[in-house]
Amino acid sequence: TLRLLDDDARLFAAANVVASIVAGLGAAFLGAAISQAIWS
């Protein structure tokens, strides 16, 4: 992300941040759903 900002690719840098947040939240919800399915 910092390298993209250095290269003035702000759109790609913002997309990278958004994609990272979405992927992290998705992984957290998926992990919670799987653990709930296993232990319920």
PDB file as gemmi writes it, atoms N, CA and C in Angstrom:
CRYST1    1.000    1.000    1.000  90.00  90.00  90.00 P 1                      
ATOM      1  N   THR A   1       0.833  -1.195   0.000  1.00  0.00           N  
ATOM      2  CA  THR A   1       0.000   0.000   0.000  1.00  0.00           C  
ATOM      3  C   THR A   1       0.873   1.252   0.000  1.00  0.00           C  
ATOM      4  N   LEU A   2       1.905   1.252   0.825  1.00  0.00           N  
ATOM      5  CA  LEU A   2       2.792   2.420   0.867  1.00  0.00           C  
ATOM      6  C   LEU A   2       3.531   2.605  -0.448  1.00  0.00           C  
ATOM      7  N   ARG A   3       3.924   1.520  -1.068  1.00  0.00           N  
ATOM      8  CA  ARG A   3       4.598   1.630  -2.363  1.00  0.00           C  
ATOM      9  C   ARG A   3       3.644   2.153  -3.431  1.00  0.00           C  
ATOM     10  N   LEU A   4       2.388   1.728  -3.377  1.00  0.00           N  
ATOM     11  CA  LEU A   4       1.401   2.258  -4.319  1.00  0.00           C  
ATOM     12  C   LEU A   4       1.202   3.752  -4.110  1.00  0.00           C  
ATOM     13  N   LEU A   5       1.187   4.182  -2.858  1.00  0.00           N  
ATOM     14  CA  LEU A   5       1.058   5.614  -2.586  1.00  0.00           C  
ATOM     15  C   LEU A   5       2.278   6.381  -3.076  1.00  0.00           C  
ATOM     16  N   ASP A   6       3.452   5.791  -2.919  1.00  0.00           N  
ATOM     17  CA  ASP A   6       4.668   6.437  -3.412  1.00  0.00           C  
ATOM     18  C   ASP A   6       4.651   6.573  -4.930  1.00  0.00           C  
ATOM     19  N   ASP A   7       4.030   5.607  -5.608  1.00  0.00           N  
ATOM     20  CA  ASP A   7       3.953   5.632  -7.073  1.00  0.00           C  
ATOM     21  C   ASP A   7       2.751   6.424  -7.576  1.00  0.00           C  
ATOM     22  N   ASP A   8       2.067   7.146  -6.692  1.00  0.00           N  
ATOM     23  CA  ASP A   8       0.874   7.939  -7.033  1.00  0.00           C  
ATOM     24  C   ASP A   8      -0.256   7.090  -7.615  1.00  0.00           C  
ATOM     25  N   ALA A   9      -0.372   5.863  -7.163  1.00  0.00           N  
ATOM     26  CA  ALA A   9      -1.474   4.992  -7.570  1.00  0.00           C  
ATOM     27  C   ALA A   9      -2.473   4.944  -6.418  1.00  0.00           C  
ATOM     28  N   ARG A  10      -3.093   6.078  -6.154  1.00  0.00           N  
ATOM     29  CA  ARG A  10      -3.947   6.186  -4.966  1.00  0.00           C  
ATOM     30  C   ARG A  10      -5.190   5.314  -5.062  1.00  0.00           C  
ATOM     31  N   LEU A  11      -5.733   5.158  -6.259  1.00  0.00           N  
ATOM     32  CA  LEU A  11      -6.920   4.312  -6.415  1.00  0.00           C  
ATOM     33  C   LEU A  11      -6.587   2.863  -6.062  1.00  0.00           C  
ATOM     34  N   PHE A  12      -5.452   2.381  -6.554  1.00  0.00           N  
ATOM     35  CA  PHE A  12      -5.050   1.009  -6.245  1.00  0.00           C  
ATOM     36  C   PHE A  12      -4.699   0.854  -4.768  1.00  0.00           C  
ATOM     37  N   ALA A  13      -4.119   1.873  -4.175  1.00  0.00           N  
ATOM     38  CA  ALA A  13      -3.807   1.820  -2.747  1.00  0.00           C  
ATOM     39  C   ALA A  13      -5.083   1.745  -1.922  1.00  0.00           C  
ATOM     40  N   ALA A  14      -6.076   2.559  -2.277  1.00  0.00           N  
ATOM     41  CA  ALA A  14      -7.353   2.524  -1.556  1.00  0.00           C  
ATOM     42  C   ALA A  14      -8.047   1.185  -1.756  1.00  0.00           C  
ATOM     43  N   ALA A  15      -8.000   0.659  -2.977  1.00  0.00           N  
ATOM     44  CA  ALA A  15      -8.607  -0.646  -3.240  1.00  0.00           C  
ATOM     45  C   ALA A  15      -7.907  -1.737  -2.441  1.00  0.00           C  
ATOM     46  N   ASN A  16      -6.603  -1.618  -2.288  1.00  0.00           N  
ATOM     47  CA  ASN A  16      -5.844  -2.588  -1.510  1.00  0.00           C  
ATOM     48  C   ASN A  16      -6.264  -2.556  -0.045  1.00  0.00           C  
ATOM     49  N   VAL A  17      -6.444  -1.365   0.502  1.00  0.00           N  
ATOM     50  CA  VAL A  17      -6.878  -1.232   1.896  1.00  0.00           C  
ATOM     51  C   VAL A  17      -8.268  -1.829   2.077  1.00  0.00           C  
ATOM     52  N   VAL A  18      -9.194  -1.479   1.185  1.00  0.00           N  
ATOM     53  CA  VAL A  18     -10.565  -1.984   1.283  1.00  0.00           C  
ATOM     54  C   VAL A  18     -10.587  -3.506   1.145  1.00  0.00           C  
ATOM     55  N   ALA A  19      -9.838  -4.035   0.194  1.00  0.00           N  
ATOM     56  CA  ALA A  19      -9.804  -5.485   0.000  1.00  0.00           C  
ATOM     57  C   ALA A  19      -9.223  -6.192   1.223  1.00  0.00           C  
ATOM     58  N   SER A  20      -8.219  -5.605   1.837  1.00  0.00           N  
ATOM     59  CA  SER A  20      -7.628  -6.211   3.033  1.00  0.00           C  
ATOM     60  C   SER A  20      -8.618  -6.232   4.189  1.00  0.00           C  
ATOM     61  N   ILE A  21      -9.353  -5.148   4.365  1.00  0.00           N  
ATOM     62  CA  ILE A  21     -10.343  -5.085   5.446  1.00  0.00           C  
ATOM     63  C   ILE A  21     -11.464  -6.086   5.199  1.00  0.00           C  
ATOM     64  N   VAL A  22     -11.959  -6.133   3.967  1.00  0.00           N  
ATOM     65  CA  VAL A  22     -13.045  -7.065   3.635  1.00  0.00           C  
ATOM     66  C   VAL A  22     -12.583  -8.506   3.813  1.00  0.00           C  
ATOM     67  N   ALA A  23     -11.370  -8.813   3.372  1.00  0.00           N  
ATOM     68  CA  ALA A  23     -10.854 -10.176   3.519  1.00  0.00           C  
ATOM     69  C   ALA A  23     -10.685 -10.543   4.993  1.00  0.00           C  
ATOM     70  N   GLY A  24     -10.201  -9.616   5.795  1.00  0.00           N  
ATOM     71  CA  GLY A  24     -10.036  -9.884   7.221  1.00  0.00           C  
ATOM     72  C   GLY A  24     -11.357 -10.110   7.925  1.00  0.00           C  
ATOM     73  N   LEU A  25     -12.329  -9.252   7.627  1.00  0.00           N  
ATOM     74  CA  LEU A  25     -13.650  -9.425   8.242  1.00  0.00           C  
ATOM     75  C   LEU A  25     -14.312 -10.714   7.765  1.00  0.00           C  
ATOM     76  N   GLY A  26     -14.164 -11.016   6.493  1.00  0.00           N  
ATOM     77  CA  GLY A  26     -14.725 -12.260   5.962  1.00  0.00           C  
ATOM     78  C   GLY A  26     -14.117 -13.480   6.627  1.00  0.00           C  
ATOM     79  N   ALA A  27     -12.811 -13.456   6.823  1.00  0.00           N  
ATOM     80  CA  ALA A  27     -12.143 -14.579   7.484  1.00  0.00           C  
ATOM     81  C   ALA A  27     -12.594 -14.715   8.930  1.00  0.00           C  
ATOM     82  N   ALA A  28     -12.791 -13.593   9.605  1.00  0.00           N  
ATOM     83  CA  ALA A  28     -13.247 -13.640  10.996  1.00  0.00           C  
ATOM     84  C   ALA A  28     -14.653 -14.221  11.089  1.00  0.00           C  
ATOM     85  N   PHE A  29     -15.553 -13.759  10.227  1.00  0.00           N  
ATOM     86  CA  PHE A  29     -16.914 -14.295  10.253  1.00  0.00           C  
ATOM     87  C   PHE A  29     -16.949 -15.762   9.846  1.00  0.00           C  
ATOM     88  N   LEU A  30     -16.137 -16.132   8.870  1.00  0.00           N  
ATOM     89  CA  LEU A  30     -16.088 -17.529   8.458  1.00  0.00           C  
ATOM     90  C   LEU A  30     -15.562 -18.408   9.588  1.00  0.00           C  
ATOM     91  N   GLY A  31     -14.529 -17.947  10.270  1.00  0.00           N  
ATOM     92  CA  GLY A  31     -14.004 -18.705  11.403  1.00  0.00           C  
ATOM     93  C   GLY A  31     -15.015 -18.842  12.520  1.00  0.00           C  
ATOM     94  N   ALA A  32     -15.754 -17.765  12.790  1.00  0.00           N  
ATOM     95  CA  ALA A  32     -16.787 -17.827  13.828  1.00  0.00           C  
ATOM     96  C   ALA A  32     -17.898 -18.788  13.428  1.00  0.00           C  
ATOM     97  N   ALA A  33     -18.290 -18.764  12.164  1.00  0.00           N  
ATOM     98  CA  ALA A  33     -19.351 -19.660  11.702  1.00  0.00           C  
ATOM     99  C   ALA A  33     -18.905 -21.118  11.760  1.00  0.00           C  
ATOM    100  N   ILE A  34     -17.677 -21.379  11.369  1.00  0.00           N  
ATOM    101  CA  ILE A  34     -17.174 -22.757  11.406  1.00  0.00           C  
ATOM    102  C   ILE A  34     -17.056 -23.254  12.841  1.00  0.00           C  
ATOM    103  N   SER A  35     -16.535 -22.415  13.733  1.00  0.00           N  
ATOM    104  CA  SER A  35     -16.404 -22.853  15.123  1.00  0.00           C  
ATOM    105  C   SER A  35     -17.762 -23.063  15.768  1.00  0.00           C  
ATOM    106  N   GLN A  36     -18.724 -22.234  15.412  1.00  0.00           N  
ATOM    107  CA  GLN A  36     -20.068 -22.414  15.964  1.00  0.00           C  
ATOM    108  C   GLN A  36     -20.704 -23.691  15.425  1.00  0.00           C  
ATOM    109  N   ALA A  37     -20.440 -24.011  14.160  1.00  0.00           N  
ATOM    110  CA  ALA A  37     -20.982 -25.242  13.584  1.00  0.00           C  
ATOM    111  C   ALA A  37     -20.348 -26.472  14.220  1.00  0.00           C  
ATOM    112  N   ILE A  38     -19.086 -26.382  14.577  1.00  0.00           N  
ATOM    113  CA  ILE A  38     -18.400 -27.529  15.172  1.00  0.00           C  
ATOM    114  C   ILE A  38     -18.859 -27.758  16.609  1.00  0.00           C  
ATOM    115  N   TRP A  39     -19.005 -26.689  17.390  1.00  0.00           N  
ATOM    116  CA  TRP A  39     -19.296 -26.833  18.811  1.00  0.00           C  
ATOM    117  C   TRP A  39     -20.759 -26.633  19.182  1.00  0.00           C  
ATOM    118  N   SER A  40     -21.652 -26.733  18.207  1.00  0.00           N  
ATOM    119  CA  SER A  40     -23.071 -26.602  18.574  1.00  0.00           C  
ATOM    120  C   SER A  40     -23.849 -27.845  18.208  1.00  0.00           C  
TER     121      SER A  40                                                      
END                                                                             
